[in-house]
Coordinates of C-alpha atoms in Angstrom, one line a residue:
X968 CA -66.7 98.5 -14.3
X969 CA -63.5 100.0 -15.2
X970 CA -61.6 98.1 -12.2
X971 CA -62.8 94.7 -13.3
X972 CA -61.5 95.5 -16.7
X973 CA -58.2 96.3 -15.4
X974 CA -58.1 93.0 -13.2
X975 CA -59.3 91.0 -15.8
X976 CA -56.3 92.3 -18.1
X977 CA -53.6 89.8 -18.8
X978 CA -50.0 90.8 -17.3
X979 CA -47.4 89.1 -18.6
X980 CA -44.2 88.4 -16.0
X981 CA -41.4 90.1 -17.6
X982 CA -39.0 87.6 -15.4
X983 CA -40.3 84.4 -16.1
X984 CA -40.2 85.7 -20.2
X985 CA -37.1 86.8 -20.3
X986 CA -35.9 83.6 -18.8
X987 CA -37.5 81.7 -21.4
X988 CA -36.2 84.1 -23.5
X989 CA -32.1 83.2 -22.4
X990 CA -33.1 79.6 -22.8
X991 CA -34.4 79.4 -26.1
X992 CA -31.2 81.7 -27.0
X993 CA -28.6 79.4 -25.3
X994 CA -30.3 76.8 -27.4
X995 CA -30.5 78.0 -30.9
X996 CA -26.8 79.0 -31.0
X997 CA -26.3 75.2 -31.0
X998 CA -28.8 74.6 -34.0
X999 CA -27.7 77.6 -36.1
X1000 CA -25.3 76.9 -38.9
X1001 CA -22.1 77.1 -38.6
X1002 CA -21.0 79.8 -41.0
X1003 CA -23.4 82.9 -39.9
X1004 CA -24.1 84.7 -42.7
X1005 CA -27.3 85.7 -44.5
X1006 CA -28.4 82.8 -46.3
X1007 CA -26.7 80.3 -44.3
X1008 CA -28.9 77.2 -43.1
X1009 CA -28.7 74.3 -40.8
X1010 CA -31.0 71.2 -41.5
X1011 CA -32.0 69.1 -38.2
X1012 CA -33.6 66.1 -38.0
X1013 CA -36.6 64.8 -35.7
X1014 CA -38.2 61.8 -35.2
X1015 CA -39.7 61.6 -39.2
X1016 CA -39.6 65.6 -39.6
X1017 CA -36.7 67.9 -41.0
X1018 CA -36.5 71.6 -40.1
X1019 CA -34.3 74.0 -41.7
X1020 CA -32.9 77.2 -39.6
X1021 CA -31.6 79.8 -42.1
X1022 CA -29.9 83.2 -41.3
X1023 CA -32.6 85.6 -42.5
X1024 CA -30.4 88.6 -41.4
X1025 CA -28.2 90.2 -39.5
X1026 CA -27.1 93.0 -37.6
X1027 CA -24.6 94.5 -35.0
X1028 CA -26.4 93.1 -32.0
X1029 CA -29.8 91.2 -33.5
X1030 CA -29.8 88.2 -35.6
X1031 CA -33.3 87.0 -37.6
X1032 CA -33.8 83.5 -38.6
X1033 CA -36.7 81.3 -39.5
X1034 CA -37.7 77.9 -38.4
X1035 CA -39.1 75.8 -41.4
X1036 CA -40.4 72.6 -41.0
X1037 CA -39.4 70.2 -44.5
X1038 CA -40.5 67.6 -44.5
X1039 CA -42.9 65.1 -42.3
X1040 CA -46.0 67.2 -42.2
X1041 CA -49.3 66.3 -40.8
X1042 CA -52.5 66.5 -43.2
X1043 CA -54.4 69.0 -41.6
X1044 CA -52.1 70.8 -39.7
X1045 CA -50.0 73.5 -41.1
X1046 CA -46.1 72.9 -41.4
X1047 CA -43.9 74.4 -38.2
X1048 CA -42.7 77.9 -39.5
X1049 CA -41.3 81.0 -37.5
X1050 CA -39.3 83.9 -37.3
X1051 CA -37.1 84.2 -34.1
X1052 CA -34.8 87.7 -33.7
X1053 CA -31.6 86.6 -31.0
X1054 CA -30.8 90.0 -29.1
X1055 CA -27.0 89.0 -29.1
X1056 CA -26.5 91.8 -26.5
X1057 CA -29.0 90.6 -23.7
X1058 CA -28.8 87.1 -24.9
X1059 CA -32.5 86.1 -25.9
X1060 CA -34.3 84.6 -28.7
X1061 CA -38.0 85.1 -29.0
X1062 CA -40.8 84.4 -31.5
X1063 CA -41.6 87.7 -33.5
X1064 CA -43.4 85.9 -36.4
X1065 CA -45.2 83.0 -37.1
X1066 CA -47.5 81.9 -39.9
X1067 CA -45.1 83.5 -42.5
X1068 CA -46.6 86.9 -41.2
X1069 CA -47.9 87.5 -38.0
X1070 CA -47.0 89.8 -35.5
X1071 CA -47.2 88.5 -32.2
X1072 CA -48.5 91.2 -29.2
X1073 CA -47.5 90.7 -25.8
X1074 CA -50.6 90.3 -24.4
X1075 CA -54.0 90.2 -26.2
X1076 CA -57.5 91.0 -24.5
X1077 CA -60.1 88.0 -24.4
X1078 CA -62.1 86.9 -26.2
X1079 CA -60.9 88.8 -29.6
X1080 CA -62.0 87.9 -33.4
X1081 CA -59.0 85.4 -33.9
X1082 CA -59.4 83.6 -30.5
X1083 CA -55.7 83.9 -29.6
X1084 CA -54.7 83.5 -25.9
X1085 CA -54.2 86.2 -23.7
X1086 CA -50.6 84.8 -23.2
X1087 CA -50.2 83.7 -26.7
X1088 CA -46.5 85.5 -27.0
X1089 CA -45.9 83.4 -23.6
X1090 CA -47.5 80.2 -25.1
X1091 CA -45.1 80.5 -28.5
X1092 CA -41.4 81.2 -27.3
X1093 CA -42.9 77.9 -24.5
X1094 CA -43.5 75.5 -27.5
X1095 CA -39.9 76.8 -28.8
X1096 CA -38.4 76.1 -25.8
X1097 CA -39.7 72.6 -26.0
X1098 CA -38.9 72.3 -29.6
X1099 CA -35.7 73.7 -29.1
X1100 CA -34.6 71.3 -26.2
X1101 CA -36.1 68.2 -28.2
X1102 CA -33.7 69.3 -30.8
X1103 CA -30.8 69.6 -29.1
X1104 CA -31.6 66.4 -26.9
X1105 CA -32.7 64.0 -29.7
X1106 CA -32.3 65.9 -32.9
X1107 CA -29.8 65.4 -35.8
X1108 CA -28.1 68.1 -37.7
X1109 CA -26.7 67.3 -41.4
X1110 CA -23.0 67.5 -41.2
X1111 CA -22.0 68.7 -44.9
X1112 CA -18.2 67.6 -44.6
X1113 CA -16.2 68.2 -47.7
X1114 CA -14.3 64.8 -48.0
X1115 CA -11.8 66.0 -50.9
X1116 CA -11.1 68.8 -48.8
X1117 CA -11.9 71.7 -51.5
X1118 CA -10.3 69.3 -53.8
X1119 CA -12.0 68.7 -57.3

């Protein structure tokens, strides 16, 4: 019994992550905002949605930022919002939050009370790929140009 647990166990290719990973890294440099300091935010635009990445913090060699979708919600489904920590000295991004506070696991075992998948860490930093090449492809950031050049 205790083999077919352990074959039935969800492992999780640490290669094809951490690619993902340096993808989704390479891409949210180009959506973060320009000055990067604590506080900072970039607004991008979408098809009829706006999402705001903001500098949540910041240290020698990780970055924290959230996703936050603005505006063009869907009744019904909750608006886009995660936390994503950029590793600036292996160059990756991935998911650590989403849902304002929910730690993601690596792997979870199936079925378990909240039904998540056994790949659901996988399955996240995936849909931020996607979002993050949409983005980058299609998107438009707000350009906040000072046109009397710090004049008053």
């Amino acid at each position: 019994m205790t083999a077919q647990l352990a074959t039935n166990r969800y492992i999780q290719s640490l290669p094809k992550y951490l690619t993902l990973c340096e993808h989704n890294y390479v891409r949210l440099l180009k959506l973060l905002p320009s000055e990067r300091n604590i506080g900072s935010i970039r607004e991008v635009k979408l098809g009829n949605s706006e999402f705001a990445t903001k500098i949540d913090g910041s240290a020698k060699y990780t970055m924290d930022i959230s996703i936050k979708q603005l505006t063009g919600m869907v009744k019904g489904i909750a608006p886009l919002y995660l936390t994503v920590r950029l590793y600036h000295d292996a160059k990756v991004a991935e998911i650590i939050h989403h849902d304002y506070h929910q730690r993601i696991k690596p792997s979870y075992g199936y079925p378990n009370p909240k039904m998540h998948q056994k790949d659901e860490k996988y399955q996240l930093n995936a849909f931020l790929y996607d979002w993050l090449v949409a983005c980058v492809e299609h998107g438009q950031a707000t350009l906040n140009w000072d046109v009397n050049n710090g004049l008053v």
